[in-house]
Amino acid sequence: MNPSDPPPAPRRTALADRAGYDEAFLGPVVPLPMPARSSVATVVLPYEHFTVVFRPDRRLAASTAVCIDGRELLEDVPRDDVWEYDPRLPAEQQAGEAVYVNNSLDRGHLVRRLDPVWGPAAVAARANTDTFHFTNAAPQADVFNQGKQLWQGLENHLLGHAADFDRKLVVLTGPVLHDSDPPYRGIQVPLRFWKVAAFLQDGALAASAYVLDQSPDLSRDSERALAGATPGAPPPLGPFRTYQVPVSDVAELTELEFGPLPDVDVMPPSRGPEERWRRLESYEDVVLHG
């Protein structure tokens, strides 16, 4: 390089210009999910079209929120696949590469890569890159099965039912951060993940909620399964099981505030506790009308 040439631009900016998630994207306000307890310290990190509510004590996100405009999604933006730390936080507060190297854990996107990739090409490319920050990842089993396939495609399925407002959708996602989550390489690995979608249905705000379970074995006590793990190895994670659940159950599991969404849940009230969680075997099992 000629000494007079300017230095190459950094691949990423300091993210200071990111506006993040728009709570009024749908019209009715859908607030960013925040901890119900003021004692839980979080940092709000805006990106392009999405925001991460981060918990430094767990080195993982408590919640994420993304605006999806189905009319403007760009599917030809190439994958970045280079994960970086968010420069707005100390690297030691983030679950970085050391958590994922030489093991069977995937860096599971919380905000799915393609969800914020819409709008003008430059904006979409920036959103694509923004999803590859460790603040937007959590450890997931690397197995691929029907449950994981359902989970990864839920947004596409829900967009097809969000036509009343120009195919706009808000998706809130995060891990269930529980005190009993198994420790591994300086973090605790979440065994469940949640997703709440908000959209307009017949002109009114509606919501549906889902839980992905990667507990080691639902047929026996999970603590026994975890206790039998090889020392130094990642916790044994089971196959992905996807459920549709009441929004109120997600609020209870996560101790997060979801504003009006529990009251506009499209899932009909259950007749008993055993019917509250609906195991999904295909998209046809999803309930989107009360």
PDB file of C-alpha atoms in Angstrom, residues 95-191:
ATOM      1  CA  ALA A  95     -19.752 -14.584  25.838  1.00  0.00           C
ATOM      2  CA  GLY A  96     -17.208 -14.633  23.036  1.00  0.00           C
ATOM      3  CA  GLU A  97     -15.331 -17.081  20.856  1.00  0.00           C
ATOM      4  CA  ALA A  98     -13.818 -18.988  23.799  1.00  0.00           C
ATOM      5  CA  VAL A  99     -17.287 -20.285  24.685  1.00  0.00           C
ATOM      6  CA  TYR A 100     -17.830 -21.840  21.249  1.00  0.00           C
ATOM      7  CA  VAL A 101     -14.443 -23.136  20.110  1.00  0.00           C
ATOM      8  CA  ASN A 102     -13.712 -26.886  19.928  1.00  0.00           C
ATOM      9  CA  ASN A 103     -17.098 -28.092  21.123  1.00  0.00           C
ATOM     10  CA  SER A 104     -20.588 -28.950  19.901  1.00  0.00           C
ATOM     11  CA  LEU A 105     -22.147 -25.555  20.623  1.00  0.00           C
ATOM     12  CA  ASP A 106     -23.479 -23.255  17.916  1.00  0.00           C
ATOM     13  CA  ARG A 107     -23.554 -19.478  18.181  1.00  0.00           C
ATOM     14  CA  GLY A 108     -27.321 -19.296  18.048  1.00  0.00           C
ATOM     15  CA  HIS A 109     -28.568 -16.025  16.568  1.00  0.00           C
ATOM     16  CA  LEU A 110     -31.199 -14.461  18.830  1.00  0.00           C
ATOM     17  CA  VAL A 111     -32.255 -11.906  16.228  1.00  0.00           C
ATOM     18  CA  ARG A 112     -32.290 -14.103  13.146  1.00  0.00           C
ATOM     19  CA  ARG A 113     -29.799 -12.907  10.535  1.00  0.00           C
ATOM     20  CA  LEU A 114     -32.325 -12.121   7.796  1.00  0.00           C
ATOM     21  CA  ASP A 115     -34.997 -10.485   9.971  1.00  0.00           C
ATOM     22  CA  PRO A 116     -33.531  -6.940  10.096  1.00  0.00           C
ATOM     23  CA  VAL A 117     -32.078  -7.171   6.562  1.00  0.00           C
ATOM     24  CA  TRP A 118     -34.500  -4.882   4.757  1.00  0.00           C
ATOM     25  CA  GLY A 119     -34.637  -1.406   3.263  1.00  0.00           C
ATOM     26  CA  PRO A 120     -31.988   0.229   1.060  1.00  0.00           C
ATOM     27  CA  ALA A 121     -29.046  -2.025   0.224  1.00  0.00           C
ATOM     28  CA  ALA A 122     -26.572  -0.184   2.468  1.00  0.00           C
ATOM     29  CA  VAL A 123     -28.951  -0.296   5.419  1.00  0.00           C
ATOM     30  CA  ALA A 124     -29.714  -3.977   4.868  1.00  0.00           C
ATOM     31  CA  ALA A 125     -26.001  -4.826   4.656  1.00  0.00           C
ATOM     32  CA  ARG A 126     -25.364  -2.958   7.910  1.00  0.00           C
ATOM     33  CA  ALA A 127     -28.177  -4.848   9.625  1.00  0.00           C
ATOM     34  CA  ASN A 128     -26.780  -8.152   8.364  1.00  0.00           C
ATOM     35  CA  THR A 129     -23.360  -7.352   9.827  1.00  0.00           C
ATOM     36  CA  ASP A 130     -24.875  -6.126  13.093  1.00  0.00           C
ATOM     37  CA  THR A 131     -26.447  -9.524  13.779  1.00  0.00           C
ATOM     38  CA  PHE A 132     -22.955 -11.044  14.002  1.00  0.00           C
ATOM     39  CA  HIS A 133     -22.097  -9.553  17.388  1.00  0.00           C
ATOM     40  CA  PHE A 134     -21.616 -11.894  20.322  1.00  0.00           C
ATOM     41  CA  THR A 135     -24.249  -9.867  22.187  1.00  0.00           C
ATOM     42  CA  ASN A 136     -26.780 -11.335  19.725  1.00  0.00           C
ATOM     43  CA  ALA A 137     -25.717 -14.950  20.272  1.00  0.00           C
ATOM     44  CA  ALA A 138     -26.365 -17.662  22.831  1.00  0.00           C
ATOM     45  CA  PRO A 139     -25.109 -21.265  22.969  1.00  0.00           C
ATOM     46  CA  GLN A 140     -27.364 -23.798  21.279  1.00  0.00           C
ATOM     47  CA  ALA A 141     -26.990 -27.473  20.446  1.00  0.00           C
ATOM     48  CA  ASP A 142     -25.499 -27.985  16.997  1.00  0.00           C
ATOM     49  CA  VAL A 143     -27.926 -30.764  16.082  1.00  0.00           C
ATOM     50  CA  PHE A 144     -30.433 -29.969  13.352  1.00  0.00           C
ATOM     51  CA  ASN A 145     -33.833 -31.563  13.723  1.00  0.00           C
ATOM     52  CA  GLN A 146     -37.472 -30.835  13.049  1.00  0.00           C
ATOM     53  CA  GLY A 147     -37.868 -28.763  16.200  1.00  0.00           C
ATOM     54  CA  LYS A 148     -34.968 -26.515  15.268  1.00  0.00           C
ATOM     55  CA  GLN A 149     -36.237 -26.199  11.716  1.00  0.00           C
ATOM     56  CA  LEU A 150     -39.618 -25.078  13.045  1.00  0.00           C
ATOM     57  CA  TRP A 151     -37.977 -22.550  15.359  1.00  0.00           C
ATOM     58  CA  GLN A 152     -35.798 -21.055  12.646  1.00  0.00           C
ATOM     59  CA  GLY A 153     -38.682 -20.626  10.239  1.00  0.00           C
ATOM     60  CA  LEU A 154     -41.325 -19.253  12.596  1.00  0.00           C
ATOM     61  CA  GLU A 155     -40.785 -15.655  11.473  1.00  0.00           C
ATOM     62  CA  ASN A 156     -41.407 -16.567   7.826  1.00  0.00           C
ATOM     63  CA  HIS A 157     -44.552 -18.427   8.792  1.00  0.00           C
ATOM     64  CA  LEU A 158     -45.821 -15.544  10.910  1.00  0.00           C
ATOM     65  CA  LEU A 159     -45.089 -12.959   8.218  1.00  0.00           C
ATOM     66  CA  GLY A 160     -47.560 -14.766   6.018  1.00  0.00           C
ATOM     67  CA  HIS A 161     -50.238 -14.001   8.586  1.00  0.00           C
ATOM     68  CA  ALA A 162     -49.279 -10.347   9.104  1.00  0.00           C
ATOM     69  CA  ALA A 163     -50.763  -8.901   5.926  1.00  0.00           C
ATOM     70  CA  ASP A 164     -53.068  -6.402   7.608  1.00  0.00           C
ATOM     71  CA  PHE A 165     -50.226  -3.946   8.132  1.00  0.00           C
ATOM     72  CA  ASP A 166     -48.123  -4.356   4.994  1.00  0.00           C
ATOM     73  CA  ARG A 167     -46.525  -7.574   6.277  1.00  0.00           C
ATOM     74  CA  LYS A 168     -44.896  -5.922   9.227  1.00  0.00           C
ATOM     75  CA  LEU A 169     -43.918  -7.987  12.235  1.00  0.00           C
ATOM     76  CA  VAL A 170     -42.201  -7.405  15.561  1.00  0.00           C
ATOM     77  CA  VAL A 171     -40.299 -10.354  17.039  1.00  0.00           C
ATOM     78  CA  LEU A 172     -39.010 -10.415  20.608  1.00  0.00           C
ATOM     79  CA  THR A 173     -36.555 -13.209  21.436  1.00  0.00           C
ATOM     80  CA  GLY A 174     -34.180 -14.287  24.165  1.00  0.00           C
ATOM     81  CA  PRO A 175     -32.881 -17.077  26.358  1.00  0.00           C
ATOM     82  CA  VAL A 176     -34.615 -18.105  29.562  1.00  0.00           C
ATOM     83  CA  LEU A 177     -31.912 -17.119  32.046  1.00  0.00           C
ATOM     84  CA  HIS A 178     -32.390 -19.338  35.084  1.00  0.00           C
ATOM     85  CA  ASP A 179     -30.186 -19.620  38.158  1.00  0.00           C
ATOM     86  CA  SER A 180     -29.974 -23.392  37.642  1.00  0.00           C
ATOM     87  CA  ASP A 181     -28.570 -23.168  34.091  1.00  0.00           C
ATOM     88  CA  PRO A 182     -25.440 -25.367  33.872  1.00  0.00           C
ATOM     89  CA  PRO A 183     -22.052 -23.607  34.051  1.00  0.00           C
ATOM     90  CA  TYR A 184     -19.552 -23.872  31.216  1.00  0.00           C
ATOM     91  CA  ARG A 185     -16.451 -21.833  30.406  1.00  0.00           C
ATOM     92  CA  GLY A 186     -17.422 -18.876  32.544  1.00  0.00           C
ATOM     93  CA  ILE A 187     -21.084 -18.673  31.546  1.00  0.00           C
ATOM     94  CA  GLN A 188     -24.287 -20.549  32.317  1.00  0.00           C
ATOM     95  CA  VAL A 189     -25.804 -22.259  29.265  1.00  0.00           C
ATOM     96  CA  PRO A 190     -29.547 -21.544  28.852  1.00  0.00           C
ATOM     97  CA  LEU A 191     -31.701 -24.626  28.354  1.00  0.00           C
TER      98      LEU A 191
END
